[in-house]
Amino acid sequence: MRNKLALLLSIAVLFGAFSAVSAQTAAPVKLSLASGDVVSINAGKIVLNTKDGSLDVMINDKTEYKRVSPDNPSLKTAIAAAFSEIASGDKLIVTGFFSEDKKSIPARAVYLMTKADIAQKQSKESEQWKTRGISGRVSKVDPQTNQISIELRGLANTTTVVLTPKADAKFRRYAANSVRYSEAKESSVSEIQAGDMLRALGDKSADGASFAAEQIVAGAFQTVAGTVKTVDTAKNEIVITDLQTKKDVTIALGSASLLKKFPEEMAQRMAAMQTGGMRPGGAGATGTPPAGRPNGGGRQGMGGGQRAGGIDDMLDRFPNITAADLKAGDMIAVSSSKTGNTDRITAIKLLAGVEPFIRAAQATTGAQGGKQRTQSLSIPGLDGGDIP
């Protein structure tokens, strides 16, 4: 489910360096640049999968090879490499001059990022976000101090942490209808608003009340829950009756939409913990946390807990479903970007098997004298965006 690492920045840095070198040369025609993933290799040709399709990289005895580290994608740090080091799945940037049909390029130089180096960086990045990351909902942004107050919702309670960006902190914002970190755009603290879901990487204070952030990624997401009214598998659309507004909402399922089903027993236990150990509907429960998860620990998507990882890893293992697996009367919950259109949304994540959480939210609303409280609906793993 998670998109592990965005290498687009690395590619952009390298392209910028190549452009600078090319601009300084006296050659009347600038070198062409191509980048992509290695599909196949033979003695005289490497086939790349690029953004424009398949490209044949023609190799000869004058072709130079350099290896670039994903940790420091700079020409200055490139080291000598060899053709024999290139393998399927590696990322290459190639310089040369395209053929007339743009289908091939005789390579003057090949810059290599190996699949193994990329995987190692992915692992380190992911582990950092798990051990040094927090996630929650923005409750307040102070434009004078640039401090951001975020609510970290656990299974039983909610705490507030004041986040202060470090001097060189990097900000990113999730693109519309996307939770992929690789698709997030450069941003600033001025774009962050109350209600946004936010992830941050950095250092927590000893008392846990403050957090110094070096990376921040945020986005405006919403959760809609309802009862399935119709399913159109041909259009890949679902119409639900929104439990809050009682209006019909069309859910469009795109190629990037994630559809999962919450295991029944796990949903019942976690929903019971949200209501203080009472089963939705009033039956008693032990409040025992799901297997492999301590009381109050871990993280509920971007909507809960204090550590990245946790429920996201668990969500990966939930059964995949399709629109065809849903039927009228099923209760589902969907996360989407906030677009202002309440009649039609594009699903980022869709979870079936969430009835226990919905019943828990309704029980909470009833206990508050019928006052509507949208935030009482907390479904682990549904809210928010991906991390590297």
Coordinates of C-alpha atoms in Angstrom, one line a residue:
M1 CA 0.0 0.0 0.0
R2 CA 2.7 2.5 0.9
N3 CA 4.7 4.1 -1.9
K4 CA 8.0 3.6 -0.3
L5 CA 10.2 6.4 -1.7
A6 CA 10.0 9.2 -4.1
L7 CA 13.1 9.3 -6.4
L8 CA 11.7 12.1 -8.5
L9 CA 13.7 14.6 -6.5
S10 CA 16.9 12.7 -7.1
I11 CA 16.2 12.5 -10.9
A12 CA 15.4 16.3 -10.9
V13 CA 18.7 17.1 -9.2
L14 CA 20.6 15.0 -11.7
F15 CA 18.8 16.5 -14.6
G16 CA 19.6 20.0 -13.3
A17 CA 23.2 19.1 -13.0
F18 CA 23.3 17.7 -16.6
S19 CA 21.6 20.8 -17.9
A20 CA 24.2 23.0 -16.2
V21 CA 27.0 21.0 -17.7
S22 CA 25.4 21.0 -21.1
A23 CA 24.9 24.8 -21.0
Q24 CA 28.6 25.3 -20.5
T25 CA 29.7 23.2 -23.5
A26 CA 30.5 24.9 -26.8
A27 CA 28.7 22.2 -28.7
P28 CA 26.1 23.6 -31.1
V29 CA 23.6 20.9 -30.0
K30 CA 22.9 20.1 -26.4
L31 CA 23.0 16.5 -25.3
S32 CA 19.7 14.7 -25.0
L33 CA 18.8 13.2 -21.6
A34 CA 16.6 10.2 -20.9
S35 CA 15.7 8.4 -17.7
G36 CA 13.8 5.3 -16.8
D37 CA 13.8 1.8 -15.3
V38 CA 15.8 -1.0 -16.8
V39 CA 13.6 -3.6 -18.5
S40 CA 16.2 -5.8 -20.2
I41 CA 19.9 -5.9 -21.0
N42 CA 22.0 -7.5 -23.7
A43 CA 25.5 -7.0 -25.1
G44 CA 24.7 -3.9 -27.1
K45 CA 21.4 -2.6 -25.8
I46 CA 19.6 -1.7 -22.7
V47 CA 15.8 -1.3 -22.9
L48 CA 14.4 1.4 -20.6
N49 CA 10.8 2.0 -19.5
T50 CA 10.5 5.8 -19.6
K51 CA 7.6 8.2 -19.1
D52 CA 7.2 8.3 -22.9
G53 CA 7.4 4.6 -23.3
S54 CA 10.1 2.1 -24.3
L55 CA 13.5 3.4 -25.2
D56 CA 16.5 1.4 -26.6
V57 CA 19.8 2.6 -25.2
M58 CA 22.5 1.6 -27.6
I59 CA 25.9 0.8 -25.9
N60 CA 29.3 0.9 -27.4
D61 CA 32.9 0.7 -26.2
K62 CA 33.1 4.4 -25.7
T63 CA 30.1 4.6 -23.4
E64 CA 31.0 5.8 -19.9
Y65 CA 29.3 4.4 -16.7
K66 CA 28.9 6.2 -13.4
R67 CA 27.1 5.2 -10.3
V68 CA 25.1 7.7 -8.2
S69 CA 23.9 7.2 -4.7
P70 CA 20.2 7.8 -3.9
D71 CA 21.4 9.3 -0.6
N72 CA 23.3 12.0 -2.5
P73 CA 22.2 12.3 -6.1
S74 CA 24.9 14.6 -7.4
L75 CA 27.3 14.4 -10.3
K76 CA 30.1 15.3 -7.9
T77 CA 29.6 12.2 -5.9
A78 CA 29.2 9.8 -8.9
I79 CA 31.8 7.1 -9.0
A80 CA 33.1 4.9 -11.8
A81 CA 30.9 1.9 -12.7
A82 CA 30.8 -0.8 -15.3
F83 CA 28.2 -2.2 -17.7
S84 CA 28.2 -5.4 -15.7
E85 CA 26.8 -3.6 -12.7
I86 CA 23.5 -2.8 -14.4
A87 CA 20.5 -5.0 -13.7
S88 CA 16.8 -5.2 -14.4
G89 CA 14.9 -2.8 -12.2
D90 CA 17.8 -0.3 -11.8
K91 CA 17.2 3.4 -12.6
L92 CA 19.3 5.0 -15.3
I93 CA 19.9 8.5 -16.7
V94 CA 21.4 8.4 -20.2
T95 CA 23.1 11.2 -22.2
G96 CA 23.4 11.1 -26.0
F97 CA 21.5 12.1 -29.1
F98 CA 18.1 10.7 -29.8
S99 CA 17.4 9.0 -33.1
E100 CA 14.9 10.7 -35.4
D101 CA 12.0 8.6 -34.2
K102 CA 13.0 9.1 -30.5
K103 CA 12.9 5.3 -30.1
S104 CA 16.6 4.9 -29.4
I105 CA 19.6 6.8 -28.1
P106 CA 23.3 5.9 -28.6
A107 CA 24.6 6.4 -25.0
R108 CA 27.6 8.6 -24.4
A109 CA 27.2 8.3 -20.6
V110 CA 25.1 6.1 -18.3
Y111 CA 24.4 7.2 -14.7
L112 CA 23.2 4.3 -12.6
M113 CA 21.1 4.0 -9.4
T114 CA 21.0 0.4 -8.5
K115 CA 17.8 -1.3 -7.3
A116 CA 19.7 -2.5 -4.2
D117 CA 20.8 1.0 -3.3
I118 CA 17.3 2.3 -3.8
A119 CA 15.8 -0.5 -1.6
Q120 CA 18.4 0.2 1.1
K121 CA 17.4 3.9 1.1
Q122 CA 13.7 3.0 1.1
S123 CA 14.2 0.8 4.1
K124 CA 16.1 3.5 6.0
E125 CA 13.5 6.2 5.2
S126 CA 10.6 4.0 6.1
E127 CA 12.2 3.1 9.4
Q128 CA 12.9 6.7 10.3
W129 CA 9.3 7.7 9.8
K130 CA 8.2 4.8 12.0
T131 CA 10.5 5.6 14.8
R132 CA 10.8 9.4 14.6
G133 CA 7.5 10.3 13.0
I134 CA 4.2 11.5 14.4
S135 CA 0.8 12.0 12.6
G136 CA -2.4 13.6 13.5
R137 CA -5.0 16.3 12.7
V138 CA -4.1 20.0 12.7
S139 CA -6.1 21.9 15.4
K140 CA -4.4 25.2 15.2
V141 CA -1.7 27.1 13.2
D142 CA 0.0 30.1 14.7
P143 CA 1.2 32.3 11.8
Q144 CA 3.3 34.5 14.2
T145 CA 5.4 31.6 15.5
N146 CA 4.8 29.1 12.7
Q147 CA 3.9 26.6 15.4
I148 CA 1.3 24.0 14.6
S149 CA -0.9 22.2 17.2
I150 CA -1.9 18.7 16.2
E151 CA -4.2 16.2 17.8
L152 CA -2.9 12.7 18.2
R153 CA -5.8 10.4 18.6
G154 CA -5.3 7.1 20.3
L155 CA -7.8 4.3 20.9
A156 CA -8.9 5.7 24.2
N157 CA -7.9 9.4 24.3
T158 CA -6.6 12.3 22.3
T159 CA -3.5 14.4 23.1
T160 CA -2.2 17.6 21.7
V161 CA 1.4 18.2 20.6
V162 CA 2.8 21.6 19.6
L163 CA 5.0 21.2 16.5
T164 CA 7.7 23.7 15.7
P165 CA 9.5 23.4 12.3
K166 CA 13.3 23.4 12.4
A167 CA 15.1 26.2 10.6
D168 CA 15.7 24.1 7.5
A169 CA 12.4 22.1 7.7
K170 CA 11.0 20.9 4.4
F171 CA 7.3 21.1 3.7
R172 CA 5.2 19.1 1.2
R173 CA 1.5 18.8 0.5
Y174 CA -0.4 15.8 -0.9
A175 CA -1.8 16.2 -4.4
A176 CA -5.5 16.1 -5.0
N177 CA -7.0 12.6 -4.8
S178 CA -3.6 11.1 -3.9
V179 CA -1.9 9.9 -0.7
R180 CA 1.3 9.1 -2.4
Y181 CA 4.3 10.8 -0.9
S182 CA 6.0 10.7 -4.3
E183 CA 3.3 12.8 -5.7
A184 CA 3.3 15.4 -2.9
K185 CA 4.2 18.9 -4.0
E186 CA 6.6 21.4 -2.3
S187 CA 4.7 23.5 0.1
S188 CA 5.0 25.9 3.1
V189 CA 3.6 26.4 6.5
S190 CA 1.2 29.0 5.1
E191 CA -0.7 26.3 3.2
I192 CA -1.4 24.2 6.4
Q193 CA -4.9 24.8 7.8
A194 CA -6.9 23.5 10.8
G195 CA -8.5 20.2 9.9
D196 CA -5.6 19.1 7.7
M197 CA -4.0 15.7 8.3
L198 CA -0.3 16.0 9.0
R199 CA 2.7 13.8 9.2
A200 CA 6.1 15.0 10.6
L201 CA 9.5 13.6 11.0
G202 CA 11.7 14.9 13.7
D203 CA 12.4 14.9 17.5
K204 CA 9.8 14.7 20.2
S205 CA 10.5 16.4 23.6
A206 CA 11.0 14.3 26.7
D207 CA 7.5 15.0 28.0
G208 CA 5.9 14.4 24.5
A209 CA 4.2 17.8 24.5
S210 CA 6.3 19.3 21.7
F211 CA 7.9 18.2 18.5
A212 CA 10.8 19.7 16.4
A213 CA 10.1 18.8 12.8
E214 CA 12.5 18.5 10.0
Q215 CA 10.0 17.2 7.4
I216 CA 6.3 17.9 7.2
V217 CA 3.7 16.6 4.8
A218 CA 0.1 17.6 5.1
G219 CA -3.2 17.4 3.2
A220 CA -6.9 18.1 3.4
F221 CA -8.8 14.8 3.6
Q222 CA -12.3 13.9 4.6
T223 CA -14.0 10.7 5.7
V224 CA -17.5 9.8 4.4
A225 CA -19.3 6.8 5.8
G226 CA -22.6 5.4 4.5
T227 CA -24.7 2.5 3.4
V228 CA -24.2 1.1 -0.1
K229 CA -27.2 1.9 -2.3
T230 CA -26.0 0.8 -5.8
V231 CA -22.8 -0.7 -7.3
D232 CA -21.9 -0.1 -10.9
T233 CA -18.9 -2.4 -11.7
A234 CA -18.8 -1.3 -15.4
K235 CA -18.3 2.4 -14.4
N236 CA -16.4 1.4 -11.2
E237 CA -18.7 3.6 -9.1
I238 CA -20.6 3.1 -5.9
V239 CA -23.5 5.2 -4.6
I240 CA -23.9 5.4 -0.9
T241 CA -26.3 7.2 1.4
D242 CA -24.2 9.4 3.7
L243 CA -25.0 8.5 7.3
Q244 CA -24.5 12.1 8.4
T245 CA -26.2 14.1 5.6
K246 CA -28.6 11.4 4.5
K247 CA -27.8 12.4 0.9
D248 CA -26.6 10.2 -1.9
V249 CA -22.9 10.4 -2.7
T250 CA -21.3 8.8 -5.8
I251 CA -17.9 7.2 -5.0
A252 CA -15.6 7.0 -8.1
L253 CA -13.0 4.3 -7.9
G254 CA -9.8 5.2 -9.7
S255 CA -6.8 3.0 -10.6
A256 CA -5.0 4.3 -7.4
S257 CA -8.0 3.7 -5.1
L258 CA -7.2 1.2 -2.3
L259 CA -10.1 -1.1 -1.4
K260 CA -9.8 -3.2 1.8
K261 CA -12.0 -5.1 4.2
F262 CA -11.5 -4.8 8.0
P263 CA -11.5 -8.2 9.6
E264 CA -14.7 -8.6 11.7
E265 CA -13.2 -9.5 15.0
M266 CA -10.5 -6.9 14.9
A267 CA -13.0 -4.2 14.0
Q268 CA -15.2 -5.2 16.9
R269 CA -12.4 -5.1 19.4
M270 CA -10.9 -1.8 18.2
A271 CA -14.4 -0.2 18.1
A272 CA -15.1 -1.4 21.6
M273 CA -11.9 0.2 22.8
Q274 CA -13.1 3.5 21.3
T275 CA -16.2 3.3 23.5
G276 CA -14.4 2.5 26.7
G277 CA -14.8 -1.3 26.5
M278 CA -18.5 -1.4 25.4
R279 CA -19.5 -3.3 22.3
P280 CA -21.4 -1.1 19.9
G281 CA -25.1 -1.6 20.8
G282 CA -24.4 -1.9 24.5
A283 CA -22.9 -5.4 25.0
G284 CA -19.9 -5.6 27.3
A285 CA -16.4 -6.3 26.0
T286 CA -13.1 -7.0 27.5
G287 CA -11.4 -4.1 25.6
T288 CA -8.5 -6.5 24.7
P289 CA -6.4 -4.9 22.0
P290 CA -5.9 -6.7 18.7
A291 CA -3.2 -9.4 18.6
G292 CA 0.3 -7.9 18.3
R293 CA -0.8 -4.4 19.5
P294 CA -0.4 -3.1 23.1
N295 CA -3.1 -1.0 24.7
G296 CA -2.9 2.6 23.5
G297 CA 0.1 1.9 21.2
G298 CA 0.7 2.2 17.6
R299 CA -1.1 4.5 15.2
Q300 CA -4.5 4.7 13.6
G301 CA -3.7 6.0 10.1
M302 CA -3.2 9.7 10.2
G303 CA -6.2 10.0 12.5
G304 CA -4.8 8.3 15.6
G305 CA -1.8 7.2 17.6
Q306 CA 1.6 8.8 17.9
R307 CA 3.8 6.7 15.7
A308 CA 3.9 6.2 12.0
G309 CA 3.7 2.6 10.8
G310 CA 1.5 0.4 13.0
I311 CA -2.0 0.3 11.5
D312 CA -0.7 1.2 8.0
D313 CA 1.3 -2.0 8.1
M314 CA -1.7 -3.9 9.4
L315 CA -3.9 -2.3 6.6
D316 CA -1.5 -3.8 4.1
R317 CA -2.4 -7.2 5.2
F318 CA -6.2 -6.7 5.2
P319 CA -8.0 -8.6 2.4
N320 CA -8.2 -6.7 -0.9
I321 CA -11.7 -6.3 -2.4
T322 CA -13.2 -4.9 -5.5
A323 CA -16.5 -3.1 -6.3
A324 CA -18.0 -6.4 -7.2
D325 CA -17.5 -7.6 -3.6
L326 CA -19.9 -4.9 -2.3
K327 CA -23.7 -5.1 -2.3
A328 CA -26.6 -2.9 -1.3
G329 CA -26.9 -2.5 2.4
D330 CA -23.2 -2.8 3.2
M331 CA -21.7 -0.1 5.4
I332 CA -18.4 1.4 4.0
A333 CA -16.2 4.3 4.8
V334 CA -14.2 6.3 2.3
S335 CA -11.4 8.8 2.5
S336 CA -11.0 11.4 -0.2
S337 CA -9.5 14.8 -0.8
K338 CA -11.6 17.8 0.2
T339 CA -12.8 19.3 -3.1
G340 CA -15.9 21.1 -2.1
N341 CA -18.1 18.7 -4.1
T342 CA -20.2 16.7 -1.7
D343 CA -22.2 14.8 -4.3
R344 CA -19.3 13.0 -6.0
I345 CA -15.8 12.1 -4.6
T346 CA -12.9 10.0 -5.7
A347 CA -11.9 7.3 -3.2
I348 CA -8.4 7.3 -2.0
K349 CA -9.1 4.5 0.5
L350 CA -12.3 2.5 0.9
L351 CA -12.8 0.2 3.8
A352 CA -15.6 -2.3 4.1
G353 CA -16.4 -4.2 7.4
V354 CA -16.5 -0.9 9.3
E355 CA -20.0 -1.2 10.9
P356 CA -18.6 -1.6 14.4
F357 CA -16.8 1.8 14.2
I358 CA -20.0 3.4 12.8
R359 CA -22.1 2.0 15.6
A360 CA -19.5 3.2 18.1
A361 CA -19.7 6.7 16.7
Q362 CA -23.5 6.6 16.8
A363 CA -23.3 5.4 20.4
T364 CA -21.0 8.3 21.3
T365 CA -23.4 10.7 19.6
G366 CA -26.3 9.3 21.6
A367 CA -24.4 9.6 24.8
Q368 CA -23.9 13.3 24.1
G369 CA -27.6 13.9 23.9
G370 CA -27.8 13.5 20.1
K371 CA -25.3 16.2 19.3
Q372 CA -23.7 15.5 15.9
R373 CA -20.0 15.1 16.2
T374 CA -18.2 14.2 12.9
Q375 CA -14.9 13.7 14.7
S376 CA -16.4 10.8 16.8
L377 CA -16.0 8.6 13.7
S378 CA -12.5 7.3 13.9
I379 CA -11.6 4.4 11.6
P380 CA -8.0 3.2 11.9
G381 CA -6.0 3.3 8.7
L382 CA -8.5 5.3 6.7
D383 CA -7.4 8.9 7.1
G384 CA -4.4 10.6 5.7
G385 CA -1.5 10.1 3.4
D386 CA 1.4 7.8 2.7
I387 CA 5.0 8.1 3.9
P388 CA 8.2 7.3 2.1

